[in-house]
Amino acid sequence: QLQVQESGPELVKPSESLSLTCTVSGGSINSVGYYWGWIRQPPGKGLEWIASIFYSGDTYYNSSLKSRVTISIDRSKNQFSLKLKSVTAADTAVYFCATYGGSSEFFHHWGQGTLVTVSS
Amino acid sequence: NFMLTQPHSVSESPGKTVTISCTRTSGSIATNYVQWYQQRPGSSPTAVIYEDDQRPSGVPDRFSGSIDTSSNSASLKISGLKTEDEADYYCQSYDSSIWVFGGGTKLTVL
């Protein structure tokens, strides 16, 4: 059974970078047709798609965050990562990793989410 | 880019039927599939409908999805409401290499 799990620091200072990793287990990050993505949810608010990376390495970004975001794959570790630069309090959110695609077009496996707080 | 607009909240009694709408602001709702996710407090979202009207394994047939090109919207219908259906529901679609979520609808079953 495919599982994804987020990891990374829970507290980041303003103006610094937020880095999160999603570890994939029970399946391969090289699975054909799969997208690996990051979605966030500020406290009490809705879901916001941040970025996705295709199994081939093609990357896709939310235009409102594109200038600050990088998504990448580490095939040797079966992981994918998110880096968000120059964070502010507005970036405080629960960050989810999830997988999309393959045989069905939806986000079908989600991590439990990790709360990242931006504060000095 | 397009947006997906949902009502902020809906409420209905147990045993009744509720429909949640999701309107696409630009481009055709039929161009790309619409998904619906349920999120209970403190939990990750889980899909209840994908590809407009398909149910993932384990989702009861009380949940159904549809699209209406005349109103450029998608709908999630939940029949035979149970208290456990109380949650936030998000629609989601995709176009031109971007994924978009609706703002979410809080369903209260009272």
PDB file of C-alpha atoms in Angstrom:
ATOM      1  CA  GLN A   1       0.000   0.000   0.000  1.00  0.00           C
ATOM      2  CA  LEU A   2       1.491   3.305  -1.111  1.00  0.00           C
ATOM      3  CA  GLN A   3       2.159   5.764   1.680  1.00  0.00           C
ATOM      4  CA  VAL A   4       3.647   9.247   1.775  1.00  0.00           C
ATOM      5  CA  GLN A   5       4.968  11.039   4.836  1.00  0.00           C
ATOM      6  CA  GLU A   6       6.118  14.609   5.320  1.00  0.00           C
ATOM      7  CA  SER A   7       9.121  15.599   7.414  1.00  0.00           C
ATOM      8  CA  GLY A   8      10.900  18.824   8.182  1.00  0.00           C
ATOM      9  CA  PRO A   9      11.225  21.633  10.705  1.00  0.00           C
ATOM     10  CA  GLU A  10       8.100  22.838  12.464  1.00  0.00           C
ATOM     11  CA  LEU A  11       9.380  26.374  13.010  1.00  0.00           C
ATOM     12  CA  VAL A  12      11.018  28.645  10.464  1.00  0.00           C
ATOM     13  CA  LYS A  13      12.110  32.242  10.935  1.00  0.00           C
ATOM     14  CA  PRO A  14      10.780  35.007   8.696  1.00  0.00           C
ATOM     15  CA  SER A  15      12.864  35.634   5.555  1.00  0.00           C
ATOM     16  CA  GLU A  16      14.445  32.180   5.794  1.00  0.00           C
ATOM     17  CA  SER A  17      13.697  29.110   3.672  1.00  0.00           C
ATOM     18  CA  LEU A  18      11.243  26.344   4.455  1.00  0.00           C
ATOM     19  CA  SER A  19      12.358  22.866   3.398  1.00  0.00           C
ATOM     20  CA  LEU A  20      10.180  19.782   3.570  1.00  0.00           C
ATOM     21  CA  THR A  21      10.673  16.229   2.417  1.00  0.00           C
ATOM     22  CA  CYS A  22       8.085  13.621   1.510  1.00  0.00           C
ATOM     23  CA  THR A  23       9.130   9.996   1.807  1.00  0.00           C
ATOM     24  CA  VAL A  24       7.345   7.491  -0.407  1.00  0.00           C
ATOM     25  CA  SER A  25       6.925   3.932   0.838  1.00  0.00           C
ATOM     26  CA  GLY A  26       5.118   0.927  -0.552  1.00  0.00           C
ATOM     27  CA  GLY A  27       5.778   2.113  -4.093  1.00  0.00           C
ATOM     28  CA  SER A  28       8.293   3.783  -6.355  1.00  0.00           C
ATOM     29  CA  ILE A  29       8.645   7.459  -7.061  1.00  0.00           C
ATOM     30  CA  ASN A  30       9.495   6.365 -10.610  1.00  0.00           C
ATOM     31  CA  SER A  31       5.981   4.966 -11.134  1.00  0.00           C
ATOM     32  CA  VAL A  32       4.883   5.868 -14.640  1.00  0.00           C
ATOM     33  CA  GLY A  33       2.191   8.520 -14.861  1.00  0.00           C
ATOM     34  CA  TYR A  34       2.379   9.660 -11.266  1.00  0.00           C
ATOM     35  CA  TYR A  35       2.608  13.260 -10.092  1.00  0.00           C
ATOM     36  CA  TRP A  36       4.023  14.011  -6.648  1.00  0.00           C
ATOM     37  CA  GLY A  37       2.698  17.193  -5.128  1.00  0.00           C
ATOM     38  CA  TRP A  38       2.594  19.630  -2.249  1.00  0.00           C
ATOM     39  CA  ILE A  39      -0.585  21.261  -0.947  1.00  0.00           C
ATOM     40  CA  ARG A  40      -0.872  23.571   2.033  1.00  0.00           C
ATOM     41  CA  GLN A  41      -3.643  24.719   4.333  1.00  0.00           C
ATOM     42  CA  PRO A  42      -3.294  27.821   6.525  1.00  0.00           C
ATOM     43  CA  PRO A  43      -4.966  27.443   9.926  1.00  0.00           C
ATOM     44  CA  GLY A  44      -8.731  27.614   9.518  1.00  0.00           C
ATOM     45  CA  LYS A  45      -8.525  28.106   5.759  1.00  0.00           C
ATOM     46  CA  GLY A  46      -8.806  26.086   2.578  1.00  0.00           C
ATOM     47  CA  LEU A  47      -6.443  23.967   0.521  1.00  0.00           C
ATOM     48  CA  GLU A  48      -3.899  25.586  -1.787  1.00  0.00           C
ATOM     49  CA  TRP A  49      -1.921  23.620  -4.367  1.00  0.00           C
ATOM     50  CA  ILE A  50       1.748  24.634  -4.296  1.00  0.00           C
ATOM     51  CA  ALA A  51       3.636  22.495  -6.796  1.00  0.00           C
ATOM     52  CA  SER A  52       3.828  19.105  -8.474  1.00  0.00           C
ATOM     53  CA  ILE A  53       6.563  17.073 -10.088  1.00  0.00           C
ATOM     54  CA  PHE A  54       5.910  14.387 -12.673  1.00  0.00           C
ATOM     55  CA  TYR A  55       7.664  11.027 -12.394  1.00  0.00           C
ATOM     56  CA  SER A  56       9.781  12.122 -15.363  1.00  0.00           C
ATOM     57  CA  GLY A  57      10.992  15.191 -13.489  1.00  0.00           C
ATOM     58  CA  ASP A  58       8.816  17.834 -15.150  1.00  0.00           C
ATOM     59  CA  THR A  59       7.810  20.469 -12.629  1.00  0.00           C
ATOM     60  CA  TYR A  60       4.648  22.564 -12.244  1.00  0.00           C
ATOM     61  CA  TYR A  61       4.125  25.511  -9.915  1.00  0.00           C
ATOM     62  CA  ASN A  62       1.315  27.673  -8.580  1.00  0.00           C
ATOM     63  CA  SER A  63       1.893  30.979 -10.341  1.00  0.00           C
ATOM     64  CA  SER A  64       1.382  32.923  -7.109  1.00  0.00           C
ATOM     65  CA  LEU A  65       4.303  31.089  -5.463  1.00  0.00           C
ATOM     66  CA  LYS A  66       6.456  30.225  -8.438  1.00  0.00           C
ATOM     67  CA  SER A  67       9.160  32.795  -7.756  1.00  0.00           C
ATOM     68  CA  ARG A  68       9.833  31.316  -4.311  1.00  0.00           C
ATOM     69  CA  VAL A  69       9.225  27.582  -4.755  1.00  0.00           C
ATOM     70  CA  THR A  70      11.315  24.654  -5.925  1.00  0.00           C
ATOM     71  CA  ILE A  71      10.155  21.046  -6.040  1.00  0.00           C
ATOM     72  CA  SER A  72      12.603  18.232  -6.660  1.00  0.00           C
ATOM     73  CA  ILE A  73      12.949  14.448  -6.655  1.00  0.00           C
ATOM     74  CA  ASP A  74      15.617  12.296  -5.005  1.00  0.00           C
ATOM     75  CA  ARG A  75      15.196   8.934  -6.733  1.00  0.00           C
ATOM     76  CA  SER A  76      17.899   7.265  -4.661  1.00  0.00           C
ATOM     77  CA  LYS A  77      15.916   7.939  -1.493  1.00  0.00           C
ATOM     78  CA  ASN A  78      12.415   7.579  -2.994  1.00  0.00           C
ATOM     79  CA  GLN A  79      11.654  11.080  -1.800  1.00  0.00           C
ATOM     80  CA  PHE A  80      10.556  14.406  -3.172  1.00  0.00           C
ATOM     81  CA  SER A  81      11.090  17.798  -1.596  1.00  0.00           C
ATOM     82  CA  LEU A  82       9.775  21.317  -1.360  1.00  0.00           C
ATOM     83  CA  LYS A  83      11.754  24.476  -0.784  1.00  0.00           C
ATOM     84  CA  LEU A  84      10.000  27.783  -0.186  1.00  0.00           C
ATOM     85  CA  LYS A  85      12.207  30.854   0.048  1.00  0.00           C
ATOM     86  CA  SER A  86      11.769  34.139   1.899  1.00  0.00           C
ATOM     87  CA  VAL A  87       8.916  32.960   4.081  1.00  0.00           C
ATOM     88  CA  THR A  88       6.565  35.227   5.997  1.00  0.00           C
ATOM     89  CA  ALA A  89       3.835  34.615   8.548  1.00  0.00           C
ATOM     90  CA  ALA A  90       1.453  34.110   5.617  1.00  0.00           C
ATOM     91  CA  ASP A  91       3.298  30.873   4.841  1.00  0.00           C
ATOM     92  CA  THR A  92       2.286  29.372   8.182  1.00  0.00           C
ATOM     93  CA  ALA A  93       0.229  26.338   7.271  1.00  0.00           C
ATOM     94  CA  VAL A  94      -0.169  22.596   7.397  1.00  0.00           C
ATOM     95  CA  TYR A  95       1.812  21.264   4.461  1.00  0.00           C
ATOM     96  CA  PHE A  96       0.629  18.034   2.849  1.00  0.00           C
ATOM     97  CA  CYS A  97       2.400  15.881   0.323  1.00  0.00           C
ATOM     98  CA  ALA A  98       0.211  13.796  -1.943  1.00  0.00           C
ATOM     99  CA  THR A  99       0.300  11.761  -5.089  1.00  0.00           C
ATOM    100  CA  TYR A 100      -1.898  12.258  -8.154  1.00  0.00           C
ATOM    101  CA  GLY A 101      -2.451  10.356 -11.328  1.00  0.00           C
ATOM    102  CA  GLY A 102      -1.396   6.953 -12.461  1.00  0.00           C
ATOM    103  CA  SER A 103      -4.614   5.184 -13.417  1.00  0.00           C
ATOM    104  CA  SER A 104      -6.903   7.780 -11.847  1.00  0.00           C
ATOM    105  CA  GLU A 105      -6.893  11.553 -11.899  1.00  0.00           C
ATOM    106  CA  PHE A 106      -7.082  12.626  -8.300  1.00  0.00           C
ATOM    107  CA  PHE A 107      -4.889  13.088  -5.228  1.00  0.00           C
ATOM    108  CA  HIS A 108      -5.228   9.544  -3.989  1.00  0.00           C
ATOM    109  CA  HIS A 109      -2.614   9.235  -1.245  1.00  0.00           C
ATOM    110  CA  TRP A 110      -2.018  12.015   1.243  1.00  0.00           C
ATOM    111  CA  GLY A 111       0.432  12.409   4.066  1.00  0.00           C
ATOM    112  CA  GLN A 112      -0.832  13.301   7.512  1.00  0.00           C
ATOM    113  CA  GLY A 113       0.404  16.849   7.058  1.00  0.00           C
ATOM    114  CA  THR A 114       2.957  18.834   9.008  1.00  0.00           C
ATOM    115  CA  LEU A 115       2.328  22.221  10.608  1.00  0.00           C
ATOM    116  CA  VAL A 116       5.018  24.712   9.768  1.00  0.00           C
ATOM    117  CA  THR A 117       4.960  27.958  11.715  1.00  0.00           C
ATOM    118  CA  VAL A 118       6.821  31.022  10.519  1.00  0.00           C
ATOM    119  CA  SER A 119       7.814  33.076  13.525  1.00  0.00           C
ATOM    120  CA  SER A 120      10.849  34.693  15.046  1.00  0.00           C
TER     121      SER A 120
ATOM    122  CA  ASN B   1      -6.010  30.731 -14.655  1.00  0.00           C
ATOM    123  CA  PHE B   2      -9.430  29.725 -13.427  1.00  0.00           C
ATOM    124  CA  MET B   3     -11.032  29.537 -10.008  1.00  0.00           C
ATOM    125  CA  LEU B   4     -13.547  27.173  -8.478  1.00  0.00           C
ATOM    126  CA  THR B   5     -16.257  28.816  -6.386  1.00  0.00           C
ATOM    127  CA  GLN B   6     -18.103  26.932  -3.655  1.00  0.00           C
ATOM    128  CA  PRO B   7     -20.695  28.016  -1.093  1.00  0.00           C
ATOM    129  CA  HIS B   8     -19.079  28.694   2.256  1.00  0.00           C
ATOM    130  CA  SER B   9     -21.438  26.447   4.174  1.00  0.00           C
ATOM    131  CA  VAL B  10     -24.492  24.221   3.877  1.00  0.00           C
ATOM    132  CA  SER B  11     -26.543  22.436   6.485  1.00  0.00           C
ATOM    133  CA  GLU B  12     -29.140  19.707   6.426  1.00  0.00           C
ATOM    134  CA  SER B  13     -30.754  17.155   8.699  1.00  0.00           C
ATOM    135  CA  PRO B  14     -29.768  13.497   9.021  1.00  0.00           C
ATOM    136  CA  GLY B  15     -31.414  11.305   6.420  1.00  0.00           C
ATOM    137  CA  LYS B  16     -31.896  14.171   3.971  1.00  0.00           C
ATOM    138  CA  THR B  17     -30.045  14.967   0.759  1.00  0.00           C
ATOM    139  CA  VAL B  18     -27.656  17.870   0.236  1.00  0.00           C
ATOM    140  CA  THR B  19     -25.976  19.165  -2.903  1.00  0.00           C
ATOM    141  CA  ILE B  20     -22.782  21.218  -2.916  1.00  0.00           C
ATOM    142  CA  SER B  21     -21.947  23.222  -6.015  1.00  0.00           C
ATOM    143  CA  CYS B  22     -18.590  24.136  -7.540  1.00  0.00           C
ATOM    144  CA  THR B  23     -18.594  26.739 -10.301  1.00  0.00           C
ATOM    145  CA  ARG B  24     -15.683  27.214 -12.664  1.00  0.00           C
ATOM    146  CA  THR B  25     -15.040  30.919 -13.312  1.00  0.00           C
ATOM    147  CA  SER B  26     -13.408  30.631 -16.728  1.00  0.00           C
ATOM    148  CA  GLY B  27     -13.079  27.860 -19.247  1.00  0.00           C
ATOM    149  CA  SER B  28     -15.451  24.943 -19.531  1.00  0.00           C
ATOM    150  CA  ILE B  29     -16.175  22.703 -16.551  1.00  0.00           C
ATOM    151  CA  ALA B  30     -16.178  19.805 -19.005  1.00  0.00           C
ATOM    152  CA  THR B  31     -12.621  20.421 -20.179  1.00  0.00           C
ATOM    153  CA  ASN B  32     -11.000  18.724 -17.203  1.00  0.00           C
ATOM    154  CA  TYR B  33     -12.199  16.289 -14.590  1.00  0.00           C
ATOM    155  CA  VAL B  34     -13.528  17.508 -11.235  1.00  0.00           C
ATOM    156  CA  GLN B  35     -12.706  15.781  -7.974  1.00  0.00           C
ATOM    157  CA  TRP B  36     -14.275  16.147  -4.537  1.00  0.00           C
ATOM    158  CA  TYR B  37     -12.447  15.696  -1.229  1.00  0.00           C
ATOM    159  CA  GLN B  38     -13.807  15.307   2.273  1.00  0.00           C
ATOM    160  CA  GLN B  39     -11.769  16.666   5.164  1.00  0.00           C
ATOM    161  CA  ARG B  40     -12.726  16.054   8.749  1.00  0.00           C
ATOM    162  CA  PRO B  41     -11.151  18.234  11.461  1.00  0.00           C
ATOM    163  CA  GLY B  42      -7.536  17.353  12.105  1.00  0.00           C
ATOM    164  CA  SER B  43      -7.369  14.903   9.200  1.00  0.00           C
ATOM    165  CA  SER B  44      -5.985  14.853   5.703  1.00  0.00           C
ATOM    166  CA  PRO B  45      -8.399  15.199   2.799  1.00  0.00           C
ATOM    167  CA  THR B  46      -9.695  12.035   1.173  1.00  0.00           C
ATOM    168  CA  ALA B  47     -11.372  11.788  -2.204  1.00  0.00           C
ATOM    169  CA  VAL B  48     -15.059  10.937  -2.333  1.00  0.00           C
ATOM    170  CA  ILE B  49     -15.520  11.567  -6.078  1.00  0.00           C
ATOM    171  CA  TYR B  50     -12.971  11.605  -8.882  1.00  0.00           C
ATOM    172  CA  GLU B  51     -13.172  12.147 -12.635  1.00  0.00           C
ATOM    173  CA  ASP B  52     -16.530  13.958 -12.251  1.00  0.00           C
ATOM    174  CA  ASP B  53     -18.631  11.011 -11.100  1.00  0.00           C
ATOM    175  CA  GLN B  54     -16.453   8.093 -10.026  1.00  0.00           C
ATOM    176  CA  ARG B  55     -16.304   6.849  -6.461  1.00  0.00           C
ATOM    177  CA  PRO B  56     -13.027   5.602  -4.987  1.00  0.00           C
ATOM    178  CA  SER B  57     -13.120   2.175  -3.438  1.00  0.00           C
ATOM    179  CA  GLY B  58     -14.795   2.267  -0.055  1.00  0.00           C
ATOM    180  CA  VAL B  59     -16.865   5.418  -0.628  1.00  0.00           C
ATOM    181  CA  PRO B  60     -20.579   4.654  -0.193  1.00  0.00           C
ATOM    182  CA  ASP B  61     -22.966   5.176  -3.093  1.00  0.00           C
ATOM    183  CA  ARG B  62     -24.688   7.880  -1.051  1.00  0.00           C
ATOM    184  CA  PHE B  63     -22.027  10.125  -2.592  1.00  0.00           C
ATOM    185  CA  SER B  64     -22.451  11.065  -6.227  1.00  0.00           C
ATOM    186  CA  GLY B  65     -20.941  13.652  -8.550  1.00  0.00           C
ATOM    187  CA  SER B  66     -22.008  15.340 -11.742  1.00  0.00           C
ATOM    188  CA  ILE B  67     -21.213  18.263 -13.990  1.00  0.00           C
ATOM    189  CA  ASP B  68     -23.577  20.726 -15.668  1.00  0.00           C
ATOM    190  CA  THR B  69     -22.209  22.555 -18.653  1.00  0.00           C
ATOM    191  CA  SER B  70     -25.138  25.010 -18.725  1.00  0.00           C
ATOM    192  CA  SER B  71     -24.118  26.431 -15.351  1.00  0.00           C
ATOM    193  CA  ASN B  72     -20.437  25.564 -15.821  1.00  0.00           C
ATOM    194  CA  SER B  73     -20.477  23.814 -12.495  1.00  0.00           C
ATOM    195  CA  ALA B  74     -19.934  20.511 -10.776  1.00  0.00           C
ATOM    196  CA  SER B  75     -22.033  19.142  -7.967  1.00  0.00           C
ATOM    197  CA  LEU B  76     -21.529  16.743  -5.110  1.00  0.00           C
ATOM    198  CA  LYS B  77     -24.700  15.132  -3.856  1.00  0.00           C
ATOM    199  CA  ILE B  78     -24.850  13.295  -0.552  1.00  0.00           C
ATOM    200  CA  SER B  79     -28.032  11.389   0.151  1.00  0.00           C
ATOM    201  CA  GLY B  80     -29.179   9.751   3.361  1.00  0.00           C
ATOM    202  CA  LEU B  81     -27.051  12.165   5.368  1.00  0.00           C
ATOM    203  CA  LYS B  82     -25.291  10.815   8.423  1.00  0.00           C
ATOM    204  CA  THR B  83     -23.705  12.779  11.224  1.00  0.00           C
ATOM    205  CA  GLU B  84     -20.352  11.343  10.141  1.00  0.00           C
ATOM    206  CA  ASP B  85     -20.691  13.229   6.835  1.00  0.00           C
ATOM    207  CA  GLU B  86     -20.180  16.496   8.702  1.00  0.00           C
ATOM    208  CA  ALA B  87     -16.921  17.813   7.276  1.00  0.00           C
ATOM    209  CA  ASP B  88     -15.378  20.289   4.868  1.00  0.00           C
ATOM    210  CA  TYR B  89     -15.702  19.422   1.192  1.00  0.00           C
ATOM    211  CA  TYR B  90     -13.393  20.721  -1.533  1.00  0.00           C
ATOM    212  CA  CYS B  91     -13.739  20.476  -5.277  1.00  0.00           C
ATOM    213  CA  GLN B  92     -10.582  20.333  -7.382  1.00  0.00           C
ATOM    214  CA  SER B  93      -9.762  20.444 -11.056  1.00  0.00           C
ATOM    215  CA  TYR B  94      -6.768  20.784 -13.328  1.00  0.00           C
ATOM    216  CA  ASP B  95      -5.929  22.764 -16.437  1.00  0.00           C
ATOM    217  CA  SER B  96      -2.768  23.737 -18.284  1.00  0.00           C
ATOM    218  CA  SER B  97      -0.431  22.183 -15.758  1.00  0.00           C
ATOM    219  CA  ILE B  98      -2.020  23.743 -12.692  1.00  0.00           C
ATOM    220  CA  TRP B  99      -4.191  22.196 -10.031  1.00  0.00           C
ATOM    221  CA  VAL B 100      -6.934  24.301  -8.468  1.00  0.00           C
ATOM    222  CA  PHE B 101      -8.984  23.737  -5.326  1.00  0.00           C
ATOM    223  CA  GLY B 102     -12.268  25.382  -4.514  1.00  0.00           C
ATOM    224  CA  GLY B 103     -12.489  27.381  -1.327  1.00  0.00           C
ATOM    225  CA  GLY B 104     -14.290  24.590   0.509  1.00  0.00           C
ATOM    226  CA  THR B 105     -17.784  24.103   1.873  1.00  0.00           C
ATOM    227  CA  LYS B 106     -18.501  23.301   5.488  1.00  0.00           C
ATOM    228  CA  LEU B 107     -21.278  20.741   5.727  1.00  0.00           C
ATOM    229  CA  THR B 108     -23.182  20.693   8.987  1.00  0.00           C
ATOM    230  CA  VAL B 109     -25.499  17.769   9.662  1.00  0.00           C
ATOM    231  CA  LEU B 110     -27.904  18.751  12.391  1.00  0.00           C
TER     232      LEU B 110
END
